Short mmCIF file of N, CA and C in Angstrom, two decimals:
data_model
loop_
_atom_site.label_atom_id
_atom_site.label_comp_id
_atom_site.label_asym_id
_atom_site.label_seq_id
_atom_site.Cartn_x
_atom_site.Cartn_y
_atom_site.Cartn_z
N UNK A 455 40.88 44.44 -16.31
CA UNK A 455 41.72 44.61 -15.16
C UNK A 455 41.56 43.42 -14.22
N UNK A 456 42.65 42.86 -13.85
CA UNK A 456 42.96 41.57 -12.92
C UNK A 456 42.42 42.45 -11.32
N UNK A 457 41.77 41.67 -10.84
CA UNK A 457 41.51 41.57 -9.06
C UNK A 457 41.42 40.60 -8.62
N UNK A 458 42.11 40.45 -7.92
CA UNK A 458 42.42 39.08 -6.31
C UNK A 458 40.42 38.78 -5.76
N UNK A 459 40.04 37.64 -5.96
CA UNK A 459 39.29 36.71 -5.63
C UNK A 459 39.71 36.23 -4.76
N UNK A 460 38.75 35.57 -3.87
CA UNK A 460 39.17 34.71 -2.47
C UNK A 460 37.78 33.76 -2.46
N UNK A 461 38.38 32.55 -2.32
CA UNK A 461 37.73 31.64 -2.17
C UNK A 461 37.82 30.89 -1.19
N UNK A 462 36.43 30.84 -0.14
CA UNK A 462 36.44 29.47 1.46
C UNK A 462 35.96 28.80 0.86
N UNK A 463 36.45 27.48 1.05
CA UNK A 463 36.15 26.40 1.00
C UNK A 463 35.32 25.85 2.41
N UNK A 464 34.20 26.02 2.63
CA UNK A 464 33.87 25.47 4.25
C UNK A 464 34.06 24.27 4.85
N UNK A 465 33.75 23.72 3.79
CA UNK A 465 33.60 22.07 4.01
C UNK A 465 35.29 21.85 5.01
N UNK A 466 36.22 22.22 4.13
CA UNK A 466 37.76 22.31 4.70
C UNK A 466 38.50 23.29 4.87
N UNK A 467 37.97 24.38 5.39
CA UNK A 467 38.21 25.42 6.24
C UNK A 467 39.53 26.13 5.32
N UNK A 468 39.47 26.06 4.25
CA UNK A 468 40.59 26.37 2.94
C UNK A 468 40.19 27.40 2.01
N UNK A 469 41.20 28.32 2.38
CA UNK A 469 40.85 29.58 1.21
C UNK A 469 41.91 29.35 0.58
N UNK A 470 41.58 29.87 -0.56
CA UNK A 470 42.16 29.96 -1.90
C UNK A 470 42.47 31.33 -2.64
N UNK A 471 43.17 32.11 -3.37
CA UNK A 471 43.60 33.29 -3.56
C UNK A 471 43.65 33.09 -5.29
N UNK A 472 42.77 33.44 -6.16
CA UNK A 472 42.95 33.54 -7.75
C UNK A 472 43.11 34.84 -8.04
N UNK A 473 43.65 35.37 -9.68
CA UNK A 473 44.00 36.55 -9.68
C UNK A 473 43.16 37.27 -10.36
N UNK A 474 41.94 36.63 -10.73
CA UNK A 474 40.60 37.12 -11.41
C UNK A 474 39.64 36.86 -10.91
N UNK A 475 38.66 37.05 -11.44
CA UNK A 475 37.18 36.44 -11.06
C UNK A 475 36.94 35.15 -12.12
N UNK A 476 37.29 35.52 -13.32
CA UNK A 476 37.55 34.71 -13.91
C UNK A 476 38.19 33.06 -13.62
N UNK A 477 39.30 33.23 -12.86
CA UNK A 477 40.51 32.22 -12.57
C UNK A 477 39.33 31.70 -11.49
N UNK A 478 38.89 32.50 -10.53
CA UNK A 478 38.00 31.61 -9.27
C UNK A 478 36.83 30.86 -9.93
N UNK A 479 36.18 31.83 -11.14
CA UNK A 479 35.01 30.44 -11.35
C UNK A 479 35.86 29.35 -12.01
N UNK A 480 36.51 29.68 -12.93
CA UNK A 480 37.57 28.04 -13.45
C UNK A 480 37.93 27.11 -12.10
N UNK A 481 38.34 27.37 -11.47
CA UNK A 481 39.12 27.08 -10.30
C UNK A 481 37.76 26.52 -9.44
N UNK A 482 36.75 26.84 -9.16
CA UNK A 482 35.44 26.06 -8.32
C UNK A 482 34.81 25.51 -8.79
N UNK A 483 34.60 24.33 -8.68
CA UNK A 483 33.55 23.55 -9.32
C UNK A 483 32.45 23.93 -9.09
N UNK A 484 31.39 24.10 -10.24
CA UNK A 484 30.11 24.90 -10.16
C UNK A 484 29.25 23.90 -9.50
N UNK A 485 29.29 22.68 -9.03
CA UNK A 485 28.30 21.62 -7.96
C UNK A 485 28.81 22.16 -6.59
N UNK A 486 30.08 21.85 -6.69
CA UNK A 486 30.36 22.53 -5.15
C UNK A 486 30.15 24.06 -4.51
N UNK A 487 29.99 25.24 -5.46
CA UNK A 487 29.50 26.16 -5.75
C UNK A 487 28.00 26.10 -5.34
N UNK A 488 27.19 25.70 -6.00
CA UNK A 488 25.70 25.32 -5.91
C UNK A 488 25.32 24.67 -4.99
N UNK A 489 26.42 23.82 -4.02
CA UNK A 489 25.48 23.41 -2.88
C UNK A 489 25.85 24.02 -1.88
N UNK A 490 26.61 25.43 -1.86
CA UNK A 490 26.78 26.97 -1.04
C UNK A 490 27.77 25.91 -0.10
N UNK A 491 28.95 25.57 -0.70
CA UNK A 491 30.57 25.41 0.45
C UNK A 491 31.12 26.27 0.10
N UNK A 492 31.33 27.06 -1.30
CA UNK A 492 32.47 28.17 -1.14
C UNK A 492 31.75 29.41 -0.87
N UNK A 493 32.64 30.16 -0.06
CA UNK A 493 32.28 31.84 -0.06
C UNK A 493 33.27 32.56 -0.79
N UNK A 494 32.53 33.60 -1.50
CA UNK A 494 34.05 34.15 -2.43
C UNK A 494 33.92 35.46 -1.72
N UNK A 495 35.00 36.16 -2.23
CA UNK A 495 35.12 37.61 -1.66
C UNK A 495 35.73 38.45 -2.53
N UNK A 496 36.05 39.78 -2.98
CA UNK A 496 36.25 40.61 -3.84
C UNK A 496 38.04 40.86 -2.60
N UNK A 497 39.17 41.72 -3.40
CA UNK A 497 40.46 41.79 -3.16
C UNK A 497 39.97 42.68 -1.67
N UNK A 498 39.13 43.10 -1.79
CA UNK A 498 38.99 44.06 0.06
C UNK A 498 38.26 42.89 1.07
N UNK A 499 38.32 41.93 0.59
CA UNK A 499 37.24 41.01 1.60
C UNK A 499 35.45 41.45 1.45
N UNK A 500 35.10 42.37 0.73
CA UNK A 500 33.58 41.99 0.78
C UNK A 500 33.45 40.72 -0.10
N UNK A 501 32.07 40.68 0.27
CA UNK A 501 31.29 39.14 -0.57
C UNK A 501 31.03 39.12 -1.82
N UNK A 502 31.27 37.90 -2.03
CA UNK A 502 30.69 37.95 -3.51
C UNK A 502 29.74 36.75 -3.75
N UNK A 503 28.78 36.83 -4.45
CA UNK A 503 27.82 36.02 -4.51
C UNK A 503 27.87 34.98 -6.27
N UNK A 504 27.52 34.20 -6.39
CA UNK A 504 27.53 32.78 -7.19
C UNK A 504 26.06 33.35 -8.22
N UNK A 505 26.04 33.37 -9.13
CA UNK A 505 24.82 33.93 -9.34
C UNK A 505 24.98 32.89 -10.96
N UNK A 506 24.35 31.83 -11.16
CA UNK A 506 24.28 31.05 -12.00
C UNK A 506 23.22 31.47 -13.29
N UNK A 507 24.19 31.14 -14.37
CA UNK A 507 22.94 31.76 -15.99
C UNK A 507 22.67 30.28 -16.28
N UNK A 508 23.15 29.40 -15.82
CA UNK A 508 22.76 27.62 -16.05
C UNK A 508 23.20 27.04 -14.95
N UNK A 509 21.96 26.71 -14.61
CA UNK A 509 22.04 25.63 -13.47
C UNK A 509 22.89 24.40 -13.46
N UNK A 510 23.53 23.74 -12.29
CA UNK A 510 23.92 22.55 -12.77
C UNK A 510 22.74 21.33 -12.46
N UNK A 511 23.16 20.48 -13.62
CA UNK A 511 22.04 19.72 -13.83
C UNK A 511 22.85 17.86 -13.58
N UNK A 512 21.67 16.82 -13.41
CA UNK A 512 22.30 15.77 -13.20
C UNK A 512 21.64 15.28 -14.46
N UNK A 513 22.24 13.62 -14.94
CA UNK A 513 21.82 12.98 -15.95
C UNK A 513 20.58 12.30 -15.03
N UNK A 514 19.65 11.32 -16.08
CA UNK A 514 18.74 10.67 -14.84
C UNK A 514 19.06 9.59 -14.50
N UNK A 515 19.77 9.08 -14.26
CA UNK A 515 20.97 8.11 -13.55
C UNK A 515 21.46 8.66 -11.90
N UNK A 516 22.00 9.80 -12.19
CA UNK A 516 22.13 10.88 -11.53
C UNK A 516 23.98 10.21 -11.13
N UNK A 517 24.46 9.92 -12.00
CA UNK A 517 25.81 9.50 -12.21
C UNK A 517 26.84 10.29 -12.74
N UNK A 518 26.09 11.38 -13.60
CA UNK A 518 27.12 12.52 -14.40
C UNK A 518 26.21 13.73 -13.98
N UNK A 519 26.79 14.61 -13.84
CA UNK A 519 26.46 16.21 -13.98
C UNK A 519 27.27 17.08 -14.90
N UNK A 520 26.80 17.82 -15.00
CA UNK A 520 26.84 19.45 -15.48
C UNK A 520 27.14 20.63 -14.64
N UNK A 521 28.39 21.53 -14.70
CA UNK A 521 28.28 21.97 -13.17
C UNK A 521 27.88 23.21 -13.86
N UNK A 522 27.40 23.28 -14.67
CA UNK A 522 26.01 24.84 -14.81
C UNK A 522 27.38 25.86 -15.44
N UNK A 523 26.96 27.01 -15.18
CA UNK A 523 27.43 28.34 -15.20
C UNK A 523 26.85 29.33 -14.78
N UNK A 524 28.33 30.08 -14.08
CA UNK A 524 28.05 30.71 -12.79
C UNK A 524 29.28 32.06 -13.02
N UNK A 525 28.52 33.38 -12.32
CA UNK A 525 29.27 34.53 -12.51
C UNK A 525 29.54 34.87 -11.16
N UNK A 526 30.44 35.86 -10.61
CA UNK A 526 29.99 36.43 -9.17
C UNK A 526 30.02 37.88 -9.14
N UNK A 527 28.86 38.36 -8.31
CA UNK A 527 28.40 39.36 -8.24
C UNK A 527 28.63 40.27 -7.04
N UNK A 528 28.61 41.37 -6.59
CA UNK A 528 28.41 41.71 -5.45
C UNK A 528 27.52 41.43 -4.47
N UNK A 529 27.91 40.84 -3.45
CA UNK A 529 27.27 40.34 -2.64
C UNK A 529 26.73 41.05 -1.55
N UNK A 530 26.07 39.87 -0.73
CA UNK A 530 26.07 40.53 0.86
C UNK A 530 26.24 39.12 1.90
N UNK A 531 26.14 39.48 3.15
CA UNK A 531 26.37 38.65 4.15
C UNK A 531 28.00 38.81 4.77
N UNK A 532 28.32 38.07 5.43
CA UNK A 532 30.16 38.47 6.31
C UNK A 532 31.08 38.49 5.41
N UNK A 533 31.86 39.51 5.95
CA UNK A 533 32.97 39.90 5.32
C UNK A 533 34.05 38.60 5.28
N UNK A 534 35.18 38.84 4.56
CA UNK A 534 36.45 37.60 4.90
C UNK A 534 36.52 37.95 5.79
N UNK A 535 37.26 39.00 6.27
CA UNK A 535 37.81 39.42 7.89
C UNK A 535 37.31 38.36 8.96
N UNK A 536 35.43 38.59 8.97
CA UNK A 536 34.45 38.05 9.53
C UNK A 536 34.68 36.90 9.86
N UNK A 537 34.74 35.86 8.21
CA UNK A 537 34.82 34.76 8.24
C UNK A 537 35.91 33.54 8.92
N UNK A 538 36.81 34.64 8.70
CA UNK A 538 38.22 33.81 9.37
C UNK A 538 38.37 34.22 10.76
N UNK A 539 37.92 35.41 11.04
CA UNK A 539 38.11 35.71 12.78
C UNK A 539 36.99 34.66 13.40
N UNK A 540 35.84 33.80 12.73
CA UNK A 540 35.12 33.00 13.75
C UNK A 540 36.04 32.06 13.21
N UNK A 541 36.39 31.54 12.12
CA UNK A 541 37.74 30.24 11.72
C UNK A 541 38.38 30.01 13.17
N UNK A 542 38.86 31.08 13.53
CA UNK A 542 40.06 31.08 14.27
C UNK A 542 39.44 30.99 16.00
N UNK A 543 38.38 31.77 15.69
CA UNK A 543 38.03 31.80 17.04
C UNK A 543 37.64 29.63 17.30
N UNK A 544 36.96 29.45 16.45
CA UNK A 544 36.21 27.61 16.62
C UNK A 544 37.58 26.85 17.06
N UNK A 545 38.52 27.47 16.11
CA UNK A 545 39.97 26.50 15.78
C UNK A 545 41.01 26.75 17.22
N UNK A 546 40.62 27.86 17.89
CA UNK A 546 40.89 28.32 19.65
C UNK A 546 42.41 29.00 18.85
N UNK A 547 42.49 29.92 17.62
CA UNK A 547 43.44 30.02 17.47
C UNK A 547 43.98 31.86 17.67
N UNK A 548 42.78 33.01 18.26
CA UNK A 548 42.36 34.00 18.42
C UNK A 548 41.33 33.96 19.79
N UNK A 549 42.21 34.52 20.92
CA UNK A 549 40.89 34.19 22.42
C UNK A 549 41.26 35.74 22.65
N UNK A 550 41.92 36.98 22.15
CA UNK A 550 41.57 38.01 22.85
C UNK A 550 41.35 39.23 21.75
N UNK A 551 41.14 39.12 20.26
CA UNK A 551 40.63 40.07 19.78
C UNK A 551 39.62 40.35 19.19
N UNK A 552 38.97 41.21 19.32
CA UNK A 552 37.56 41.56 18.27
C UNK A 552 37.81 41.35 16.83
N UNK A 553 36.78 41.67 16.23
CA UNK A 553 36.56 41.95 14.60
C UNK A 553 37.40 43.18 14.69
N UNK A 554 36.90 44.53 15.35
CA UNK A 554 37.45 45.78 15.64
C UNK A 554 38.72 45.80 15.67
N UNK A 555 39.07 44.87 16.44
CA UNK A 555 40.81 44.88 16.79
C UNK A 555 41.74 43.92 15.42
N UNK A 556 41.06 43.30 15.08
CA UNK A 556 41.44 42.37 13.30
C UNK A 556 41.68 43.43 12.58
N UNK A 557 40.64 44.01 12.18
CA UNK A 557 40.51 44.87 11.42
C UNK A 557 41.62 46.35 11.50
N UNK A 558 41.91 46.92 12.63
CA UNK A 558 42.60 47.54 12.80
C UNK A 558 44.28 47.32 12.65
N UNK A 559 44.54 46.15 13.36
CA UNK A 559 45.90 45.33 12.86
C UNK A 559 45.96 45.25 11.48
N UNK A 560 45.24 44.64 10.98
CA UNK A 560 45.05 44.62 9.38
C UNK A 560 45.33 45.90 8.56
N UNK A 561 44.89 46.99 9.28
CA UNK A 561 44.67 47.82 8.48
C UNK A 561 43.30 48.69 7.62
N UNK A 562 42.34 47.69 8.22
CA UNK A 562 40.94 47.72 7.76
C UNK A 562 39.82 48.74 7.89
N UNK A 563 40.74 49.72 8.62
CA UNK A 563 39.57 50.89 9.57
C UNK A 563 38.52 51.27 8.62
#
């Protein structure tokens, strides 16, 4: 069964929407993954966590890598909701609602 993945990009404040879990690890590079810029999230906005069965590795040059392999799991830490209501709040693009009040517009109760 297909479920909606969500992927932040922090570094550039860019989420991304895949239609698997599958499609999101194809879709992230497992270095950029591993040095914790993306946050993923499950189709309700909880977290999902990066949980690697192979590390990524460098050559000893340190010119080529390996970007490992990586599953995602249920997580913990902020919700999407979370994540984008401080987005918005840094970006001055949200100055009068809560999480509470997001969430409720949304639909989120």
């Amino acid at each position: 069964m297909k479920t909606a993945v969500f992927a932040y990009l922090q570094s550039l404040s860019q989420l991304e929407a895949f239609d698997s879990v599958e499609g999101a690890v194809a879709g992230c590079e497992g270095i950029t993954v591993a040095e914790g810029d993306y946050l993923f999230f499950d189709a309700t906005g909880q977290p999902l966590d990066a949980v690697f069965s192979t590390p990524v590795s460098f050559s000893r040059d340190g010119l080529t890598y390996n970007n490992g392999v990586y599953s995602l799991k249920n997580g913990s830490g902020k919700t999407l909701q979370e994540v984008l209501f401080e987005l918005c709040r840094r970006k001055g693009w949200v100055n009068i609602l809560t999480t509470e009040e997001m969430n409720h517009l949304y639909g989120i109760d």
